[in-house]
Coordinates of C-alpha atoms in Angstrom, one line a residue:
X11 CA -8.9 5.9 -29.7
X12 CA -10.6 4.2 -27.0
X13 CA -11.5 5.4 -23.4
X14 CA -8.5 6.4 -21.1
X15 CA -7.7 3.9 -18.5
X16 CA -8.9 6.4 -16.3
X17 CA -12.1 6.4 -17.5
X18 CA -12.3 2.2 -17.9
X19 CA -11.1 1.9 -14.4
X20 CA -13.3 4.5 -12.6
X21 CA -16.5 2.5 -12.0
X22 CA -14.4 0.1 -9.9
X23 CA -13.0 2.8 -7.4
X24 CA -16.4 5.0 -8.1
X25 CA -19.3 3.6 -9.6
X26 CA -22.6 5.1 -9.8
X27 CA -24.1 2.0 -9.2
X28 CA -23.5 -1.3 -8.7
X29 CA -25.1 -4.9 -9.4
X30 CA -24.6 -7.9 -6.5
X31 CA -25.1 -10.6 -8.6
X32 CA -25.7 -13.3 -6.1
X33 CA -26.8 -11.5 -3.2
X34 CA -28.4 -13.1 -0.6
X35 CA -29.9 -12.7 2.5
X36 CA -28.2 -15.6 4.2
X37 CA -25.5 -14.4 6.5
X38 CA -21.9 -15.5 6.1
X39 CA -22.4 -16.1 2.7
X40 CA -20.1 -14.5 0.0
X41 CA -23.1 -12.7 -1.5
X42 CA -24.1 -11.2 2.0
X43 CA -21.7 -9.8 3.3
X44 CA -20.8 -7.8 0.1
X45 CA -24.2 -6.5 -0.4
X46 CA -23.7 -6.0 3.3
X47 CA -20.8 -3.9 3.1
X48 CA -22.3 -1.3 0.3
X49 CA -25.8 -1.4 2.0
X50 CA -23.7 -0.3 5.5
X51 CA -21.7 2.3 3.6
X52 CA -25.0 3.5 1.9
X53 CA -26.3 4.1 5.5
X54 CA -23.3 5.6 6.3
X55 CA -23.7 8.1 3.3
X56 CA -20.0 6.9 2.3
X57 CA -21.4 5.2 -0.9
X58 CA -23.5 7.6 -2.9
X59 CA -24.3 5.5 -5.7
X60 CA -27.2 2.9 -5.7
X61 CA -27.0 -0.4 -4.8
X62 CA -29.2 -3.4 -7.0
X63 CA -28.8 -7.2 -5.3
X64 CA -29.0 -9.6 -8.1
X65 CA -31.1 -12.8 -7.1
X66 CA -33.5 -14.8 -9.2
X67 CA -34.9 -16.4 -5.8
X68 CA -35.3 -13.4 -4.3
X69 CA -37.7 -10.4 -4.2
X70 CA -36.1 -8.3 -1.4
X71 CA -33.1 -8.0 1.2
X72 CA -33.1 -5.7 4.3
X73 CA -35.9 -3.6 2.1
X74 CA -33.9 -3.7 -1.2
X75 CA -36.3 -4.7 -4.3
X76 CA -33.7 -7.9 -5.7
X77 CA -33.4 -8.0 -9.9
X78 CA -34.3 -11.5 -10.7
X79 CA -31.6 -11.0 -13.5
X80 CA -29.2 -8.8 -15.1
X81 CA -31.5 -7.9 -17.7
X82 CA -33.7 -6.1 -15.3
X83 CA -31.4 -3.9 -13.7
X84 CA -31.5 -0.7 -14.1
X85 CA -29.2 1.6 -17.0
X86 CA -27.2 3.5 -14.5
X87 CA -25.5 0.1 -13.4
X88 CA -21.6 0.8 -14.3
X89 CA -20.1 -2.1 -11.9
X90 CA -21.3 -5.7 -11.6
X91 CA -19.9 -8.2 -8.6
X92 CA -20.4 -11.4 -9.6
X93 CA -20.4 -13.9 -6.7
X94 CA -22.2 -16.8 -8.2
X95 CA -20.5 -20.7 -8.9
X96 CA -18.2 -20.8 -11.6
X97 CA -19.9 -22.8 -14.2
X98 CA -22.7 -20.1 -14.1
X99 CA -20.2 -16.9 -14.7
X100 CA -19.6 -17.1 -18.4
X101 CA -23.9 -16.7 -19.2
X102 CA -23.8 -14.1 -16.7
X103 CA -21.3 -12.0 -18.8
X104 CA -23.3 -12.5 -21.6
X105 CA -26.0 -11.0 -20.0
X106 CA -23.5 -8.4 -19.0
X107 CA -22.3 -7.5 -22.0
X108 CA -25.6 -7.6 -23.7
X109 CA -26.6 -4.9 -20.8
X110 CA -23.7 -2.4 -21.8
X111 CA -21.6 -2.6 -18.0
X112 CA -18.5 -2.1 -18.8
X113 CA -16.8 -3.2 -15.4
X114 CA -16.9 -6.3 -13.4
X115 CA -15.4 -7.9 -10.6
X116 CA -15.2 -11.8 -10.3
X117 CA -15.4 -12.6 -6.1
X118 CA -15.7 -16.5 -7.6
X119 CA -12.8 -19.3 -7.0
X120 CA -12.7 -22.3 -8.8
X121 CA -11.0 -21.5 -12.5
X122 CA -7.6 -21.4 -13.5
X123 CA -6.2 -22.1 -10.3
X124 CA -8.0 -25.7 -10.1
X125 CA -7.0 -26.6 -13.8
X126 CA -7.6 -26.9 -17.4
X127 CA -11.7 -27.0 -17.2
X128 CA -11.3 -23.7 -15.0
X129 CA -9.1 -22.4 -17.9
X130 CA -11.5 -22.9 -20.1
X131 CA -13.8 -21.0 -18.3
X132 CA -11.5 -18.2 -18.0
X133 CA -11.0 -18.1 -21.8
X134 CA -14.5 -17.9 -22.6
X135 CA -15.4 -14.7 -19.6
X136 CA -12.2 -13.4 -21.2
X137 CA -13.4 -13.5 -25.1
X138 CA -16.8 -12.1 -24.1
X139 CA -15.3 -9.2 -22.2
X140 CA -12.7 -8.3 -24.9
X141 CA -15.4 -8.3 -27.5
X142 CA -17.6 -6.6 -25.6
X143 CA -14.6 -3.7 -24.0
X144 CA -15.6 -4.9 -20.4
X145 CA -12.8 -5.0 -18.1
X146 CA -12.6 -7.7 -15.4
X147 CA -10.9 -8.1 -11.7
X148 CA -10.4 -11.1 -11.2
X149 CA -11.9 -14.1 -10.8
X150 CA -10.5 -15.6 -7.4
X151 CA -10.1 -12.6 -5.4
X152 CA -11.8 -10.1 -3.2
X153 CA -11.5 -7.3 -5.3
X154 CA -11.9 -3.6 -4.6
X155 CA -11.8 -1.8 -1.0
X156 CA -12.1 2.4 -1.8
X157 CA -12.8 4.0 2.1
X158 CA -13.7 6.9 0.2
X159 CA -16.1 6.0 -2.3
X160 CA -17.4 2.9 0.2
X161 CA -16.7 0.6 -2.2
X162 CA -15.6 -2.8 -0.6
X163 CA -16.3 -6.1 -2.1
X164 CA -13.9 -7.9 0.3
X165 CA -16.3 -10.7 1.6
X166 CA -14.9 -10.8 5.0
X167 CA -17.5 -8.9 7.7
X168 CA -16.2 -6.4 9.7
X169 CA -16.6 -8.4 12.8
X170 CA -13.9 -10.4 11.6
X171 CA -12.2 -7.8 9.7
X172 CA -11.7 -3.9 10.5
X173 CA -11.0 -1.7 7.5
X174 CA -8.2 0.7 7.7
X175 CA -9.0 4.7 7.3
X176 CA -8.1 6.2 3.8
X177 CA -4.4 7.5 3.2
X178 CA -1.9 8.2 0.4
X179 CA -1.0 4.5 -0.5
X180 CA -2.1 1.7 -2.6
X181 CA -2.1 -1.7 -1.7
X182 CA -2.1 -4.0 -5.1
X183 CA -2.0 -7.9 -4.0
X184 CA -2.8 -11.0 -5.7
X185 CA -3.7 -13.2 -2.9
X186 CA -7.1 -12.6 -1.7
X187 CA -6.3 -13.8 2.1
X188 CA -3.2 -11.3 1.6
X189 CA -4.9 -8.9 1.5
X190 CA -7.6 -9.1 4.1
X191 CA -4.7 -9.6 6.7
X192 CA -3.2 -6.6 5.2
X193 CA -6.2 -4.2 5.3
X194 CA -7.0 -5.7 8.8
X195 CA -3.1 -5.2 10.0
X196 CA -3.3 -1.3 8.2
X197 CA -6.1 -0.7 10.2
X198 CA -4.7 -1.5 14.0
X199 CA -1.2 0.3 12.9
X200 CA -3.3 3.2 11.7
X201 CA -1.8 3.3 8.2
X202 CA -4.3 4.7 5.6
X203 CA -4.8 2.8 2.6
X204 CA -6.8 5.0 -0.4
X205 CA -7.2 1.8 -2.5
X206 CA -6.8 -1.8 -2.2
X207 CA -6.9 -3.9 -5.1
X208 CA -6.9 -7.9 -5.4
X209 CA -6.9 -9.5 -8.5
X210 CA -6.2 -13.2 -8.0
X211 CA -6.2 -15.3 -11.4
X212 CA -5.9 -11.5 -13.0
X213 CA -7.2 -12.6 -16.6
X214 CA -7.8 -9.1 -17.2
X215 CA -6.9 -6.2 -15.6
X216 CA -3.2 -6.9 -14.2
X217 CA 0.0 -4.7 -12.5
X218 CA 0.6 -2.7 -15.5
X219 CA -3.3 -1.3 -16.2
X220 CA -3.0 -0.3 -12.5
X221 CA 0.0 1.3 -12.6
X222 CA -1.0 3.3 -15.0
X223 CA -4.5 4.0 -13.6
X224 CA -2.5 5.1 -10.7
X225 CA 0.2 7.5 -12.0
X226 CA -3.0 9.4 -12.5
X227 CA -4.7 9.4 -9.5
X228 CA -3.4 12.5 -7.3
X229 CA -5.0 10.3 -3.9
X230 CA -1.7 8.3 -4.2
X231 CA 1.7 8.6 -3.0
X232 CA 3.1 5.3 -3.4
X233 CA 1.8 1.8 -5.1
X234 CA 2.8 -1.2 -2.9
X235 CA 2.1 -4.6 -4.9
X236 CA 2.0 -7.9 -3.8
X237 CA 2.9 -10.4 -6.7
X238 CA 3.3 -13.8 -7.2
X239 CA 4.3 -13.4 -11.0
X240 CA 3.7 -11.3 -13.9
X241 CA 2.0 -12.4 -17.1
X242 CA 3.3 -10.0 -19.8
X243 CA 6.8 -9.1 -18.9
X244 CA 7.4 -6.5 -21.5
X245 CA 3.9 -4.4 -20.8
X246 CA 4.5 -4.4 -17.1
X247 CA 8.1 -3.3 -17.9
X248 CA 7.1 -0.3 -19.4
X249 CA 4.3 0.3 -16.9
X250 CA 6.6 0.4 -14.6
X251 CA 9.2 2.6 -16.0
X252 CA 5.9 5.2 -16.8
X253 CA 4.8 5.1 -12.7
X254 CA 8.3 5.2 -11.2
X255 CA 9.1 8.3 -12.4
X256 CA 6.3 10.1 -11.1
X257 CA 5.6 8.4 -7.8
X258 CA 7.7 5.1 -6.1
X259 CA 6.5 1.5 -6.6
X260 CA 6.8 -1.2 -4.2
X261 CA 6.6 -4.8 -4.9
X262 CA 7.0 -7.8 -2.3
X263 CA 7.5 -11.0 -4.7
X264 CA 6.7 -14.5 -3.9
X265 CA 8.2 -17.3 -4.8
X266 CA 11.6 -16.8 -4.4
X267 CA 12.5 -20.5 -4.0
X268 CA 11.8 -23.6 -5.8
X269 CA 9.7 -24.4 -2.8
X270 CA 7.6 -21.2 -2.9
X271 CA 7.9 -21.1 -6.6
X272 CA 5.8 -24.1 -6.4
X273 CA 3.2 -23.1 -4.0
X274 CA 2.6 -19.9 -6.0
X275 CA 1.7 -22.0 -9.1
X276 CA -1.2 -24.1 -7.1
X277 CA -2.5 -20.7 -5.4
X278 CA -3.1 -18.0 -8.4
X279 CA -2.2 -20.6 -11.5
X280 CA 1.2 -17.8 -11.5
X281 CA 4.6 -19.2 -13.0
X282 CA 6.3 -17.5 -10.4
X283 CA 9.1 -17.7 -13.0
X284 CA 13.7 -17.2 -12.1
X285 CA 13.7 -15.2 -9.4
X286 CA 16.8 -13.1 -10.7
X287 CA 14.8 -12.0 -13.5
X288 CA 12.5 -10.3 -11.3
X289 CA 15.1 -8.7 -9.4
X290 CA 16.9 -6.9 -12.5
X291 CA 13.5 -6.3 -13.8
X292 CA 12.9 -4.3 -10.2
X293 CA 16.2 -2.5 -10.6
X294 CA 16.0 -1.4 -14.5
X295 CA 12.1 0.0 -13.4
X296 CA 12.9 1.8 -10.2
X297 CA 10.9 -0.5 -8.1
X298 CA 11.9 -1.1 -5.0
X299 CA 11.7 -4.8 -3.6
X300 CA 11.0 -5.6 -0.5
X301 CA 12.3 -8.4 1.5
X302 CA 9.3 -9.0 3.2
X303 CA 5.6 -8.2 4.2
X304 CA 7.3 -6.1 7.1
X305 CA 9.6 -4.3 4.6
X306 CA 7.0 -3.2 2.1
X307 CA 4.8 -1.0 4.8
X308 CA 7.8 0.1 6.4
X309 CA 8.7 1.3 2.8
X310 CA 5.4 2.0 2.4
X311 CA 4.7 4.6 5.4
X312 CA 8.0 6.2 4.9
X313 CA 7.3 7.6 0.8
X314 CA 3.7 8.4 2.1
X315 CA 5.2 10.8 4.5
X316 CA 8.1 11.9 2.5
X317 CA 7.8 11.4 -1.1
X318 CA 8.2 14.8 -1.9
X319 CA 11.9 14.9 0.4
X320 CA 14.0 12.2 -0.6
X321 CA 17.7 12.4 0.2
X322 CA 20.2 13.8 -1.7
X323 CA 22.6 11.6 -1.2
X324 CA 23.3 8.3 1.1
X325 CA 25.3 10.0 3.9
X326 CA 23.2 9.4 6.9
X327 CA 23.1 11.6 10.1
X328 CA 22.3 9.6 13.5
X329 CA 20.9 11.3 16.8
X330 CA 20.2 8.8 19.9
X331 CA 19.1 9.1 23.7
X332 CA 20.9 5.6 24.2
X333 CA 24.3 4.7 22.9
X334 CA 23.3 0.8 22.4
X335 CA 20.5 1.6 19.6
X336 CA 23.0 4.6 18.3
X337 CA 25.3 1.3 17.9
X338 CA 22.9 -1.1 15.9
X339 CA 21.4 2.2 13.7
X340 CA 25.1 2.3 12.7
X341 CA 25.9 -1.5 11.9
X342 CA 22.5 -1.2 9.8
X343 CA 23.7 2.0 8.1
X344 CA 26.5 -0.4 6.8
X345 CA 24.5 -3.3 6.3
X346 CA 21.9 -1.6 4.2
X347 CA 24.8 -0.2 1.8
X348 CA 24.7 3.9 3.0
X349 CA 27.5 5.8 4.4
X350 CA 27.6 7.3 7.9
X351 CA 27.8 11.1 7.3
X352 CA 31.1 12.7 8.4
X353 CA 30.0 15.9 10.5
X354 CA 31.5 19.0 9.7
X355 CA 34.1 20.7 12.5
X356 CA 31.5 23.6 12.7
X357 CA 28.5 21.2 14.0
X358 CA 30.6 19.3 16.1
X359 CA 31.6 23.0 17.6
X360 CA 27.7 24.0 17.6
X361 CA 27.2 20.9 19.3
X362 CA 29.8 20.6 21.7
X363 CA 29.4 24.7 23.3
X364 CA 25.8 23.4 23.5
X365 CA 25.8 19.8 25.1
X366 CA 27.1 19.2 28.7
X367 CA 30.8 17.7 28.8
X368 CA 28.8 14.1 29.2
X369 CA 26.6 14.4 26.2
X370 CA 28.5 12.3 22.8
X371 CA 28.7 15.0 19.9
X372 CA 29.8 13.1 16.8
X373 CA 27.7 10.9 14.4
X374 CA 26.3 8.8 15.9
X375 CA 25.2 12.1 18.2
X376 CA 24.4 10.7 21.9
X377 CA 22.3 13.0 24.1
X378 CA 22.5 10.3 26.6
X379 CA 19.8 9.1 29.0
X380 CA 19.4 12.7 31.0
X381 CA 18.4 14.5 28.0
X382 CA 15.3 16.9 27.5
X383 CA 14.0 17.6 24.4
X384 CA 15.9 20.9 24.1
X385 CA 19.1 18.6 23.7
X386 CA 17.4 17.0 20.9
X387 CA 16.7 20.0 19.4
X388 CA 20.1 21.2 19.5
X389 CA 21.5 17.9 17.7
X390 CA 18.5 17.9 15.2
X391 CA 19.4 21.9 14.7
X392 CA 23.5 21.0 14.2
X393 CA 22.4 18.3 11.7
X394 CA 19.7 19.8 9.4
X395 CA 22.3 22.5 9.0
X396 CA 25.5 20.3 7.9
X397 CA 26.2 19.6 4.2
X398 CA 27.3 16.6 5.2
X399 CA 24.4 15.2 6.0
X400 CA 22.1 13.6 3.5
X401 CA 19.2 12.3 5.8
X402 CA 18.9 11.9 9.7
X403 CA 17.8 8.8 11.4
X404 CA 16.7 10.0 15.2
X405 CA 16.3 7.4 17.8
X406 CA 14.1 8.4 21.0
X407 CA 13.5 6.1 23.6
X408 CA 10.6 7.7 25.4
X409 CA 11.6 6.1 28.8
X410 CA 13.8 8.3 29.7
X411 CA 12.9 10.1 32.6
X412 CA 13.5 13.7 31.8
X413 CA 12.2 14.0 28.1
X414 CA 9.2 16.0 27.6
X415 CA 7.3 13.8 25.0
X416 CA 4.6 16.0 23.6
X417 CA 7.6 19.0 23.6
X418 CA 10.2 16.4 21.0
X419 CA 7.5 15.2 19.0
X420 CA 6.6 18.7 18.2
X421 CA 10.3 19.4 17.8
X422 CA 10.6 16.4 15.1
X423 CA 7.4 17.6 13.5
X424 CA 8.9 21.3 13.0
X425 CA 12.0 19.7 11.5
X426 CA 10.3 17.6 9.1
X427 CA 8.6 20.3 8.0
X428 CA 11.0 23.0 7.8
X429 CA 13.8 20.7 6.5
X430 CA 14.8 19.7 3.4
X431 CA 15.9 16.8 4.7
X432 CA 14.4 13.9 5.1
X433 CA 13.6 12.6 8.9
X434 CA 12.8 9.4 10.4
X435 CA 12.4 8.3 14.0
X436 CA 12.8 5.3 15.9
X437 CA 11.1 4.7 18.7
X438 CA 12.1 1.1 21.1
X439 CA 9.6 0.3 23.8
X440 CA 6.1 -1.1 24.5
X441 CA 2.3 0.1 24.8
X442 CA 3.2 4.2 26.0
X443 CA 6.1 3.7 23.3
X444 CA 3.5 3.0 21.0
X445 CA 1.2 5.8 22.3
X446 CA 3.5 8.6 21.4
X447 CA 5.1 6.8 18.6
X448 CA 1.1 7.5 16.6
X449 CA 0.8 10.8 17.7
X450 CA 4.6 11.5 15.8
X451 CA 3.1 9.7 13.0
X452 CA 0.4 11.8 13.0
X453 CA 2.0 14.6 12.7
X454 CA 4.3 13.6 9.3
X455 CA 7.1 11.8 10.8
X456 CA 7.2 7.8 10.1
X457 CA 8.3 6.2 13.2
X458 CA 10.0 2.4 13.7
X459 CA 10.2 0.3 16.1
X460 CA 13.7 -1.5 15.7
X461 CA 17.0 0.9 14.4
X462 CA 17.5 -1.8 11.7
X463 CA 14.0 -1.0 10.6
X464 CA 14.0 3.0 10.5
X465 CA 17.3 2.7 8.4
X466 CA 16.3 0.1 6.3
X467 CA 12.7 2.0 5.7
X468 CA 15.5 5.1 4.8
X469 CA 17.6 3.2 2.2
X470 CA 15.3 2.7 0.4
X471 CA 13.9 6.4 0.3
X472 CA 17.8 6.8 -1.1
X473 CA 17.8 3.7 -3.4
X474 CA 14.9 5.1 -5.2
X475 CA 16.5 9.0 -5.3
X476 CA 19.4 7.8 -6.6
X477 CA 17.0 5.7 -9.7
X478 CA 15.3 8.9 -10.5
X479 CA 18.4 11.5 -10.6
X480 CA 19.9 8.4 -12.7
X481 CA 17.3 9.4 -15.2
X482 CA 17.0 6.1 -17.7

């Protein structure tokens, strides 16, 4: 028996040292900005391994000694990042090999994306790494981003691109560019992202080997993927039906048209392959697709909250300060194929000898535009406590003039926590929206910004409760 994935995958989330092959000390450049990043995070005692620039021109950068070549370097080297032209990779991983690394992480572009002679490169890196049990991210991507470990190969500097705090979710994507905007965008919404992973032209390690590194790794609630199309249909099949029953998988899929089935084809050499496919492939597996780039974090942030509380059931409870949103949370309800919960005659009576005569009792629950956050409380009590209702979708709309803000976010953080139930908030407005929107996310309660959003993020916390008491 060979080493574990576990075991083959951890120098790329945590090495104890790692080679820059193609370091340089000319800024902008690829090889810069990488050695950059772990020299930074060295500094910054977030990276506790060593860090070796590889550069045969070179004798030192920013007081590192530089190994002329990958002979040199010293025996604790577990990770290599390769940066160098393409031509020059395939002697490199000789070198590699002949060294003992066992992981390595092609940055470089120019192989099976731009054609057969690129192919051909990737065959032969391919054949020396399977011969030699090294296992390879990549080539074309930017590789590995870790905020706990400090490892980030993504060659983009942090002037240009901030890096999001560690949380509970994956991000898996093959596009390189993808991902940067992704990391970048998770970072201003202040959604934590444990590990990001792009592995462009993935001639190696690919969906399934991560999925199954993952179902492993207790940092992660939820795996979101970005794919453009799958290489081994049957091995990522059964990945897939491994990770889903032990934590949710997301995928976004490109190339749902002929157009952008095309496109995909040019970009990562993918055959984005019949769309349906993919989608029955998603169903049997228990992954969840998302629609789009929106969709996936949205699905994303609500199973990092509340993984461990899905719904029982699809009957969904509906509390508003203004009847308008109340209105569009329930079109959605429909739209997004869940049932609006029939409230039973005892909350409406808790309700009712609790709510002023003007206050709506009833589902969707209005506490109207005078309410404080006691008359939330009220409707949140009525609803956690009614068989009826599966899940509750709470819509605040911070503007209104009496509401306490601090008081109802601590109310909805109570709930969440006390509850079996699961609880998600929607919150309509602009910059103090936004304000006191974090600070509820903060405390465990995924908040959107559009009803159609919060219930779609909650369908498909049902859609994938429903896969798992399904059992196969």
């Amino acid at each position: 028996m060979g080493k574990s994935i576990v075991e083959e995958m951890r120098p790329f989330f945590n090495p104890k040292a790692v080679a820059i092959i193609g370091a340089t000390n000319k800024k902008g450049k690829v090889g810069n900005v990488i050695f950059e990043n772990f020299r930074m995070n060295k500094e910054r005692g977030i990276f506790k391994g060593n860090v070796y620039p590889v550069n045969p021109k070179l004798d030192e950068i920013e007081g590192y000694k530089v190994y002329h070549s990958v002979k040199e370097l010293p025996d604790d080297t577990d990770l290599a990042v390769i940066s160098i032209p393409a031509p020059f990779v395939p002697a490199t991983m000789r070198d590699i090999a002949e060294k003992g690394i066992k992981s390595v992480v092609i940055i470089t572009g120019g192989f099976g994306e731009l054609g057969e002679e690129g192919k051909k490169l990737e065959r032969e890196i391919l054949r020396i790494a399977r011969e030699n049990g090294i296992r390879v991210i990549g080539p074309n991507c930017v590789g590995v981003y870790v905020p706990d470990t400090g490892v980030d190969t993504v060659f983009l500097p942090e002037s240009k691109m901030d890096r999001p705090k560690s949380g509970p979710i994956a991000f898996v994507s093959q596009s390189g560019a993808f991902a940067a905007a992704m990391l970048d965008w998770a970072a201003m919404a202040e959604i934590g992202i444990g590990k990001m992973v792009s592995y462009g032209n993935k001639i190696d390690v690919d969906d399934a080997d991560l999925m199954d590194y993952f179902i492993q790794d207790d940092s992660i609630n939820v795996v979101t993927f970005y794919i453009e199309g799958v290489n081994d249909g049957r091995k990522f099949m059964e990945a897939a039906k491994r990770i889903t029953r032990v934590k949710p998988v997301i995928a976004l899929k490109s190339g749902r048209t002929e157009y952008g089935a095309k496109a995909a084809s040019s970009h990562t050499g993918s055959l984005a392959g019949a769309d349906t496919i993919y989608d029955a492939v998603f169903k049997q597996t228990g992954i969840i697709r998302a629609e789009d780039f929106e969709h996936m974090f949205d699905l994303a942030k609500a199973f990092a909250a509340l993984k461990d509380k899905l719904p029982k059931g699809d009957r969904i409870g509906i509390i508003t300060d203004g009847g308008g949103a109340g209105v569009m949370a329930s079109d959605a309800v429909a739209r997004f194929g869940l049932r609006m919960a029939d409230l039973s005659e005892e909350t409406l009576k808790f309700l009712r000898e609790r709510f002023p005569p003007h206050a709506v009792p009833g589902n969707p629950t209005d506490v109207v535009g005078d309410t404080d956050a006691e008359r939330y409380r009220v409707a949140l009590e009525g609803f956690v406590n009614d068989p009826n209702v599966d899940a509750i979708v709470i819509i605040v709309l911070f503007q209104v003039p009496l509401l306490e803000e601090e008081k109802i976010i601590d109310i909805l953080a109570d709930y969440q926590k006390k509850s079996d139930k699961p609880i998600v908030a929607v919150a309509m407005g602009g910059k103090k929206t936004d304000y006191y929107a974090k600070m509820l996310e903060a405390k465990g309660v995924p908040v959107y910004p559009t009803p159609e959003r919060g219930v779609r993020a909650m369908a498909g916390l049902v859609r994938y409760a429903e896969y798992l008491r399904r059992g196969d």
